[in-house]
mmCIF file of C-alpha atoms in Angstrom:
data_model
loop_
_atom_site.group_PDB
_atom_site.id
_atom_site.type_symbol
_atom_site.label_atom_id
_atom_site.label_comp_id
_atom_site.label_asym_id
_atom_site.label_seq_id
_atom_site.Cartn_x
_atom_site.Cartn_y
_atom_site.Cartn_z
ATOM 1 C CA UNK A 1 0.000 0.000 0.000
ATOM 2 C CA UNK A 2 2.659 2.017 0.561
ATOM 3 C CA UNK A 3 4.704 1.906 -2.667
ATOM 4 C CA UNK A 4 1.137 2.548 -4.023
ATOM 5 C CA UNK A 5 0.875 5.964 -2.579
ATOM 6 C CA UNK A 6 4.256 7.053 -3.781
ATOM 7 C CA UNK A 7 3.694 5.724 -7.009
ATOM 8 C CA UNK A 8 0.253 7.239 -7.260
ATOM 9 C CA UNK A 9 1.988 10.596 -6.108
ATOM 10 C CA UNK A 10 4.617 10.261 -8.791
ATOM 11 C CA UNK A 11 1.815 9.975 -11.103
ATOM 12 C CA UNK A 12 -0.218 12.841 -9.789
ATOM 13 C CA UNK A 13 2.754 14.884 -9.888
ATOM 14 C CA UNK A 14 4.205 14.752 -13.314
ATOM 15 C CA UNK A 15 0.466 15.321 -14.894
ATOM 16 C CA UNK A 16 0.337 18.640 -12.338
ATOM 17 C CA UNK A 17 3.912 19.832 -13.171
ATOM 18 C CA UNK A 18 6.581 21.656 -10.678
ATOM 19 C CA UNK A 19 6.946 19.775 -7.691
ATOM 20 C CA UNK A 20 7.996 23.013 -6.174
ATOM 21 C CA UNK A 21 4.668 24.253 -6.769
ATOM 22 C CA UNK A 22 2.832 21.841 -5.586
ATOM 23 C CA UNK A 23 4.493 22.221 -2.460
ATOM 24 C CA UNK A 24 4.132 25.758 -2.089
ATOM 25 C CA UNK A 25 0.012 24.919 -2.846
ATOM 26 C CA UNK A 26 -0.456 22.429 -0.346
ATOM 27 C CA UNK A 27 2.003 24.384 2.121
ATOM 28 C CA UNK A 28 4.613 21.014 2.809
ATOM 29 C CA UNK A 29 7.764 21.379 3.286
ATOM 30 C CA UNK A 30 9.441 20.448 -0.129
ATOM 31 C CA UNK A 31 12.298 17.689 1.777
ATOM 32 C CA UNK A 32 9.375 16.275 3.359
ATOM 33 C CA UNK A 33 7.347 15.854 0.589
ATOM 34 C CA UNK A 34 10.275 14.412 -1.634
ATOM 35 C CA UNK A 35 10.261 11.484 1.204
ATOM 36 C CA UNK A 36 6.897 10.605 0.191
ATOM 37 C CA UNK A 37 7.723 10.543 -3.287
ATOM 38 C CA UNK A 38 10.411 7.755 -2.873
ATOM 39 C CA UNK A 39 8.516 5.774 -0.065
ATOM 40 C CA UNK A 40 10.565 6.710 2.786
ATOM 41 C CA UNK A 41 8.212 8.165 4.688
ATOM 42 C CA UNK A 42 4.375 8.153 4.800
ATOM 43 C CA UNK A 43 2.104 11.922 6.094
ATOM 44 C CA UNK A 44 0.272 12.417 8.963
ATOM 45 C CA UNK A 45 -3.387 12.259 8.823
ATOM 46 C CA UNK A 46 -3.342 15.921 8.455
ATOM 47 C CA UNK A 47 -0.801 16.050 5.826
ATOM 48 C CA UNK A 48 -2.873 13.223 3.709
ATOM 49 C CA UNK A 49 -5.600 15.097 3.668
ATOM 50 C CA UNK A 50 -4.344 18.088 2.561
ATOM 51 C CA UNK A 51 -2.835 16.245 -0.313
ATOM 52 C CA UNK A 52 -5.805 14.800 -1.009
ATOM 53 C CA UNK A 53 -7.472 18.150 -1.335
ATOM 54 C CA UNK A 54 -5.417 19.541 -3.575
ATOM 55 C CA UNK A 55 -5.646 16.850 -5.769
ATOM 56 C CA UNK A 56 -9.516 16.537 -5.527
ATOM 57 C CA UNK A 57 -9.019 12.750 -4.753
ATOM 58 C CA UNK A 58 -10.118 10.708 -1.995
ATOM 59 C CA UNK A 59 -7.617 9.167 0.787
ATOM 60 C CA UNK A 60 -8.559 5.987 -0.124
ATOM 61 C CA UNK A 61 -7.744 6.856 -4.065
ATOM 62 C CA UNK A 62 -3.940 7.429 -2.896
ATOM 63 C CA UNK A 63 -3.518 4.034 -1.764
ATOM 64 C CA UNK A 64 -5.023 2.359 -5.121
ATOM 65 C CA UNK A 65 -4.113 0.669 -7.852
ATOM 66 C CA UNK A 66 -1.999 3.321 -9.494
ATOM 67 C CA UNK A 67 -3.391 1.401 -13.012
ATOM 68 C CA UNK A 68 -6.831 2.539 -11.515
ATOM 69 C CA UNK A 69 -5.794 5.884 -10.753
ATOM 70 C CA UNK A 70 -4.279 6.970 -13.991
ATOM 71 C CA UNK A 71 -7.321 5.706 -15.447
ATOM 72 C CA UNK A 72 -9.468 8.117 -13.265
ATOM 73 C CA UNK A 73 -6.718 10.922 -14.602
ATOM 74 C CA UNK A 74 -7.635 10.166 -18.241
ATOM 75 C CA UNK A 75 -11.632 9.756 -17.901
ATOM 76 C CA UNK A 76 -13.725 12.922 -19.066
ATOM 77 C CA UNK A 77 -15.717 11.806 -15.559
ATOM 78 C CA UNK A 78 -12.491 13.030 -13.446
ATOM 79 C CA UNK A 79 -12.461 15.957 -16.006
ATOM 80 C CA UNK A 80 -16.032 16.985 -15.907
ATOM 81 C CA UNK A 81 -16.266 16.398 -12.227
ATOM 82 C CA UNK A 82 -14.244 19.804 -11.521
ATOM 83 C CA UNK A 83 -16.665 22.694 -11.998
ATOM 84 C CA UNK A 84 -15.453 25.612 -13.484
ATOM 85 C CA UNK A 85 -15.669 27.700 -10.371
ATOM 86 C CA UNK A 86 -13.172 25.523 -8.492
ATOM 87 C CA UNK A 87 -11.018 24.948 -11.202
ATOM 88 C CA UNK A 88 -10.900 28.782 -11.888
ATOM 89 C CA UNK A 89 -10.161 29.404 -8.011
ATOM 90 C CA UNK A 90 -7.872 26.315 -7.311
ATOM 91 C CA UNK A 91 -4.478 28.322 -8.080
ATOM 92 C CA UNK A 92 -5.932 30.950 -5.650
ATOM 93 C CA UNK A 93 -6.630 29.030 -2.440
ATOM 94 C CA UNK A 94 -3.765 28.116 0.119
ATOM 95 C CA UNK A 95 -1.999 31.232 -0.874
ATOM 96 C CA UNK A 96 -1.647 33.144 2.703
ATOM 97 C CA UNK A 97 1.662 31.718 3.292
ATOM 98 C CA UNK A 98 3.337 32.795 0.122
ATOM 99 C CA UNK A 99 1.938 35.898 0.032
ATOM 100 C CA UNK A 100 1.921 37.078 3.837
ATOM 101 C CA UNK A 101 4.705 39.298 3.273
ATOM 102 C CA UNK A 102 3.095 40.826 0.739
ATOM 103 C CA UNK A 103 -0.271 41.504 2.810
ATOM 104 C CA UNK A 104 -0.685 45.330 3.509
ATOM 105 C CA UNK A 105 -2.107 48.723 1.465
ATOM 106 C CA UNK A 106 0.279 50.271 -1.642
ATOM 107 C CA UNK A 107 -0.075 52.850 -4.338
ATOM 108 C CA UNK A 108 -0.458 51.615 -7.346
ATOM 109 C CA UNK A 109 0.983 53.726 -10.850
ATOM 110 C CA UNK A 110 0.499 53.495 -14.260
ATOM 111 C CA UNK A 111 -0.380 55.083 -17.381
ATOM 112 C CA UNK A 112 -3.466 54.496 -18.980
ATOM 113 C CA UNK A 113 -4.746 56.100 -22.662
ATOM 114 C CA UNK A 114 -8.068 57.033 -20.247
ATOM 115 C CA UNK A 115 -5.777 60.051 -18.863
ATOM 116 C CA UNK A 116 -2.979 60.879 -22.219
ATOM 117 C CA UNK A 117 0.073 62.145 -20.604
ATOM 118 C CA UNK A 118 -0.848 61.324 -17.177
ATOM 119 C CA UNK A 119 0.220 58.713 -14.127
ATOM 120 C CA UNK A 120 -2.512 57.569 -12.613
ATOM 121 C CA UNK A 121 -2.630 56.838 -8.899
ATOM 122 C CA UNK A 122 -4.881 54.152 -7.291
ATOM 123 C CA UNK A 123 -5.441 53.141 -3.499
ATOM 124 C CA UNK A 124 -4.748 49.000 -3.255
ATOM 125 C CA UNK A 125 -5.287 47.017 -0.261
ATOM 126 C CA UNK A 126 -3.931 43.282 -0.159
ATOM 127 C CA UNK A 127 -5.123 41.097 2.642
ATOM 128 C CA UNK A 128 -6.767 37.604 4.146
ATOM 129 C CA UNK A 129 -10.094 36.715 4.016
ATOM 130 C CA UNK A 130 -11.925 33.157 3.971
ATOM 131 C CA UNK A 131 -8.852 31.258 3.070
ATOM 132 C CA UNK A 132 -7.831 33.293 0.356
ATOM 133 C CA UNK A 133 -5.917 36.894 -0.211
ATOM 134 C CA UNK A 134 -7.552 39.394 -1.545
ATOM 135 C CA UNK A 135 -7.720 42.670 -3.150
ATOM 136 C CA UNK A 136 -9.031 45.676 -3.057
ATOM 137 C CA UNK A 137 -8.466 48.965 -5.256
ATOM 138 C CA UNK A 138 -10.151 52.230 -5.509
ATOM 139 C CA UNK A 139 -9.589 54.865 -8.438
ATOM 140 C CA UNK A 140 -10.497 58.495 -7.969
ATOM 141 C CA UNK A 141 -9.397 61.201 -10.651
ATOM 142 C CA UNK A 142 -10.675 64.420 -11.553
ATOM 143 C CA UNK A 143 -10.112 66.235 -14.811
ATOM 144 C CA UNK A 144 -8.400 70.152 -14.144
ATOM 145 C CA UNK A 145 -11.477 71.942 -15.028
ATOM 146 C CA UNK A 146 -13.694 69.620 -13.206
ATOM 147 C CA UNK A 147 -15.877 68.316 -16.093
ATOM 148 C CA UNK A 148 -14.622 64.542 -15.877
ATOM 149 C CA UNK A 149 -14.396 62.196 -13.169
ATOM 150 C CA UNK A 150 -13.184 58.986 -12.543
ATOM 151 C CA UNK A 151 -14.250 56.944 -9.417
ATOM 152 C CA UNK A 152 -14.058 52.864 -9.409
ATOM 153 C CA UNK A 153 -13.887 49.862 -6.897
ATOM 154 C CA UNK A 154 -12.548 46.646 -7.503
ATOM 155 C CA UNK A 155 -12.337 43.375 -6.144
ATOM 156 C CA UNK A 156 -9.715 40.904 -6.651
ATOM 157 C CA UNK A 157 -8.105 37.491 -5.863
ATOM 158 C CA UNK A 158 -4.271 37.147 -5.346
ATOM 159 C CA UNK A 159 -1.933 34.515 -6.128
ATOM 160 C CA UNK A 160 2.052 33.424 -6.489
ATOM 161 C CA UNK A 161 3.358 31.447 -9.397
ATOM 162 C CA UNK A 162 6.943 31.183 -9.021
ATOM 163 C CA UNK A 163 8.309 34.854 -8.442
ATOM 164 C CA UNK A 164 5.693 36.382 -10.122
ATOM 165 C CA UNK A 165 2.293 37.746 -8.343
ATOM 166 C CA UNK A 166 -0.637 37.583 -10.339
ATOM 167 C CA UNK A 167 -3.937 40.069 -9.145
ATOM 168 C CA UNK A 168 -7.157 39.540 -11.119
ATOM 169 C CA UNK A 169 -9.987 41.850 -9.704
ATOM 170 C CA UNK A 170 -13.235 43.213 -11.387
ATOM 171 C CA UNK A 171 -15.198 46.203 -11.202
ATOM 172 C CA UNK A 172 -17.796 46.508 -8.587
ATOM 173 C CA UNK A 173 -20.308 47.555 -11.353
ATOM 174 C CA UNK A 174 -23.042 45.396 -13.304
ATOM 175 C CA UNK A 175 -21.137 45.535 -16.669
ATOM 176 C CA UNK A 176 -17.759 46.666 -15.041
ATOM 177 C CA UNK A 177 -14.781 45.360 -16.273
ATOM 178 C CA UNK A 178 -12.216 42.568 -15.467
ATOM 179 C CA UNK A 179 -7.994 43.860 -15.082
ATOM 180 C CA UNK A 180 -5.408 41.256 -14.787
ATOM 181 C CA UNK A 181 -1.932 42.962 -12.770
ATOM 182 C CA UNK A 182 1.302 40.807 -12.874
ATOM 183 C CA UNK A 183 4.077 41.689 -10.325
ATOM 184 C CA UNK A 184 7.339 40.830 -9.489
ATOM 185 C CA UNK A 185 9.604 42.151 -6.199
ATOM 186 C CA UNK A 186 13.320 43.016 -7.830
ATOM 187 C CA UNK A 187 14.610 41.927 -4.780
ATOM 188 C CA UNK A 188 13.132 38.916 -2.193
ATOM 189 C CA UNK A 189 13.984 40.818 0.833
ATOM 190 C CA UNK A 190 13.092 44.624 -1.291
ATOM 191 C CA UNK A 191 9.293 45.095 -0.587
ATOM 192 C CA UNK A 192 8.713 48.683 -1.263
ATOM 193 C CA UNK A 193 8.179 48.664 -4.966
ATOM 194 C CA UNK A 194 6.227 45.747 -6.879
ATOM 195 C CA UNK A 195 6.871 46.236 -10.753
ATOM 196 C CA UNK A 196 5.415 44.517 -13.644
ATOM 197 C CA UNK A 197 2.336 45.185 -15.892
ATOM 198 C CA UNK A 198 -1.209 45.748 -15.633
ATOM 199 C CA UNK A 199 -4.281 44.684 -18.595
ATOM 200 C CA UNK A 200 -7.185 46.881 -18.852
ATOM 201 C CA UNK A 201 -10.072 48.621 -20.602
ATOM 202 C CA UNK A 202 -9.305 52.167 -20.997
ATOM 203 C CA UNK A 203 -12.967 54.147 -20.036
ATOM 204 C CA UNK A 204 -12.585 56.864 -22.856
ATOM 205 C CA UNK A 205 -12.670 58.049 -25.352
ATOM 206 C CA UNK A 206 -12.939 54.617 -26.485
ATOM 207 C CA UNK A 207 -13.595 51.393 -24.872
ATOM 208 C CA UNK A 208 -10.478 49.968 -26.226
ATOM 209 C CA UNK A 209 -8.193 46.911 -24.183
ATOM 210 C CA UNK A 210 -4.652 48.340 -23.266
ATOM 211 C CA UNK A 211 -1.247 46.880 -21.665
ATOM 212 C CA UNK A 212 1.064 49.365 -19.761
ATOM 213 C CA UNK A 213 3.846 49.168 -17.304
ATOM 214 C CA UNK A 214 2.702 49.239 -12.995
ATOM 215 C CA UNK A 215 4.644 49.777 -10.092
ATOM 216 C CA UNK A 216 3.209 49.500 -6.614
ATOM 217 C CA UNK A 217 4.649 51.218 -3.718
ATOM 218 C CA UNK A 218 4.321 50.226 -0.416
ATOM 219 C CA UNK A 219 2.671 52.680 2.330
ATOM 220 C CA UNK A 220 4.520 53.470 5.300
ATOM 221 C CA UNK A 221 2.379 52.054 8.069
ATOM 222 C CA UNK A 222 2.372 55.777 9.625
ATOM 223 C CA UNK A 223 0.247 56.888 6.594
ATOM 224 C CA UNK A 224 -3.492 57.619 7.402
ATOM 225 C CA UNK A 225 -6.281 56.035 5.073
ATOM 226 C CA UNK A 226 -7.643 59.643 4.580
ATOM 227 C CA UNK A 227 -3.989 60.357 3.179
ATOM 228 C CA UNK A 228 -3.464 57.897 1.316
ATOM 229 C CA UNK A 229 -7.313 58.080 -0.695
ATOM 230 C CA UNK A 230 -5.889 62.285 -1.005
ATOM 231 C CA UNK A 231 -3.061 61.067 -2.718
ATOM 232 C CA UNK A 232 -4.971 59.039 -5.638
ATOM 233 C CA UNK A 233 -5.699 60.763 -9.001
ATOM 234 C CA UNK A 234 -3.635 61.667 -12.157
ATOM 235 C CA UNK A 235 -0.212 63.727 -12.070
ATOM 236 C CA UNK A 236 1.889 65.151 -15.018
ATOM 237 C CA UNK A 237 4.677 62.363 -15.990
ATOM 238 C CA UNK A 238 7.075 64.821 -14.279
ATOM 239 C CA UNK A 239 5.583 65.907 -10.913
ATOM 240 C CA UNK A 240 7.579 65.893 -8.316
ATOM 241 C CA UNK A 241 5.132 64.931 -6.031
ATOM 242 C CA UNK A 242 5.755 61.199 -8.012
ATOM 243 C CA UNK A 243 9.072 59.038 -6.376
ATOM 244 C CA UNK A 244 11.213 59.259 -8.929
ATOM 245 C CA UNK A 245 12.006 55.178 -8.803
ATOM 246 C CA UNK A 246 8.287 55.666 -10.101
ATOM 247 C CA UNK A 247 8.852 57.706 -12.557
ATOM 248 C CA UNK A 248 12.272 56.372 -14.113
ATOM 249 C CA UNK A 249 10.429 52.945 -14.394
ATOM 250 C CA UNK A 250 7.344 54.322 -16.144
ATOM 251 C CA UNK A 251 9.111 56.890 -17.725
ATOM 252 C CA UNK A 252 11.488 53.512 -19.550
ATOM 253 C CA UNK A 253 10.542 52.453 -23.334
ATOM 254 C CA UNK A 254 7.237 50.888 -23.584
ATOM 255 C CA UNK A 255 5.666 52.881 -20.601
ATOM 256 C CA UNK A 256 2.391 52.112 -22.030
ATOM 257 C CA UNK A 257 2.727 48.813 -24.382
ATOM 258 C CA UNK A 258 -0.850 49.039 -26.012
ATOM 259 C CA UNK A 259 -3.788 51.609 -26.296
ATOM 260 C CA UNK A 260 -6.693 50.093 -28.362
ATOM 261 C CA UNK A 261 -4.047 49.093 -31.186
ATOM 262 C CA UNK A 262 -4.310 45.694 -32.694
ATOM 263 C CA UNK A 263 -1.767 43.287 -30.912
#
């Protein structure tokens, strides 16, 4: 029975890919789990059923016939079993440990065609709730005369793939839309900026899809929520009032990557 389980996890493991991953998912230790891969060691109960879990399989289905099981891997049943809510949200759960260090509330920059020639400056707050972290942004800009205004809330999910964090949120609005933000830390132990890219629907003139570069910055803990929300709008690609670590990154080649353009 035993060789059956770390056969079967073999099996499980090469059709679910990095082993590093799968680790980080389930939240074992990788040197632990690499014993139960060769058959020198067996989980707890605890440990079982977490692996178990995360491969939406019975206990009793890790201690089969691995013929059986890779059968059960190859079925449309096994396939069509998964709905597409939990297969959408799998990557998402379990993702408190990874992402812990990351929990807290940031300034978010980009450029978007909505605001030509502008940075635009969003509230983001990344935290735990019901077994899964989450985020929250909110967008408030005003035009200089006061004719146009900009005010959104979204709600997101937040996961780790490697080194790279992945937001997806969507506007809290019946036909609002759906942004994907992928971030990276330049440095493990450097936590005040967040770079990468953020996908879009720019508001006007057109309703048009758009890729640009994002960079979060962390808020200093001393920093009230009513100063932070103050701080959110649009400023000229040269304010000072902008970090300049901001503004050299945005400022790079390729600032924004697409505006409505076919890709």
């Amino acid at each position: 029975m035993n060789d059956n389980f770390s056969e079967n996890l073999r099996l499980l493991c090469a059709e679910h890919g990095s082993i590093s991953q799968i680790c980080r998912e389930i939240g074992i230790n990788r040197q632990q789990f690499n014993r139960y891969l060769n058959g020198s060691s067996m989980p707890s109960a605890h440990n079982l059923r977490r692996i178990a879990r995360h491969f939406d399989l019975s206990e009793k289905q890790l201690f089969g016939d691995p013929a059986e099981l890779d059968e059960i891997l190859r079925s449309e049943d096994h396939l069509i079993g998964e709905s597409t809510s939990d297969s959408f949200l799998a990557p998402y759960r379990g993702q408190q440990k990874n992402l812990r260090r990351y929990l807290g509330f940031y300034h978010s920059h980009f450029c978007t065609p909505s605001w030509e020639g502008k940075i635009f400056v969003s509230l983001v707050r990344v935290s735990e709730k019901d077994g899964y972290v989450t985020c929250r942004s909110y967008e408030n800009a005003v035009s200089v005369d006061k004719s146009i205004r900009q005010v959104s809330r979204y709600d997101g999910l937040v996961t780790m793939r490697g080194n790279r964090i992945y937001v997806t949120e969507h506007e809290r609005t019946r036909e609002g839309c759906v942004a994907q933000t992928i971030l990276y830390s330049a440095h493990r132990q450097q936590l005040k900026y967040l770079r990468g890219v953020t996908m879009g629907v720019a508001w006007r003139p057109y309703a048009h899809p758009y890729a640009a570069k994002a960079i979060w910055k962390r808020l200093d803990e001393r920093v009230t929520a009513r100063e932070a929300l103050e701080r959110c709008g649009t400023y000229s690609e040269k304010s000072l009032q902008i970090d300049p670590t901001i503004r050299n990154y945005l400022s790079s080649p390729s600032g924004v990557l697409s505006s409505g353009k076919p890709m």
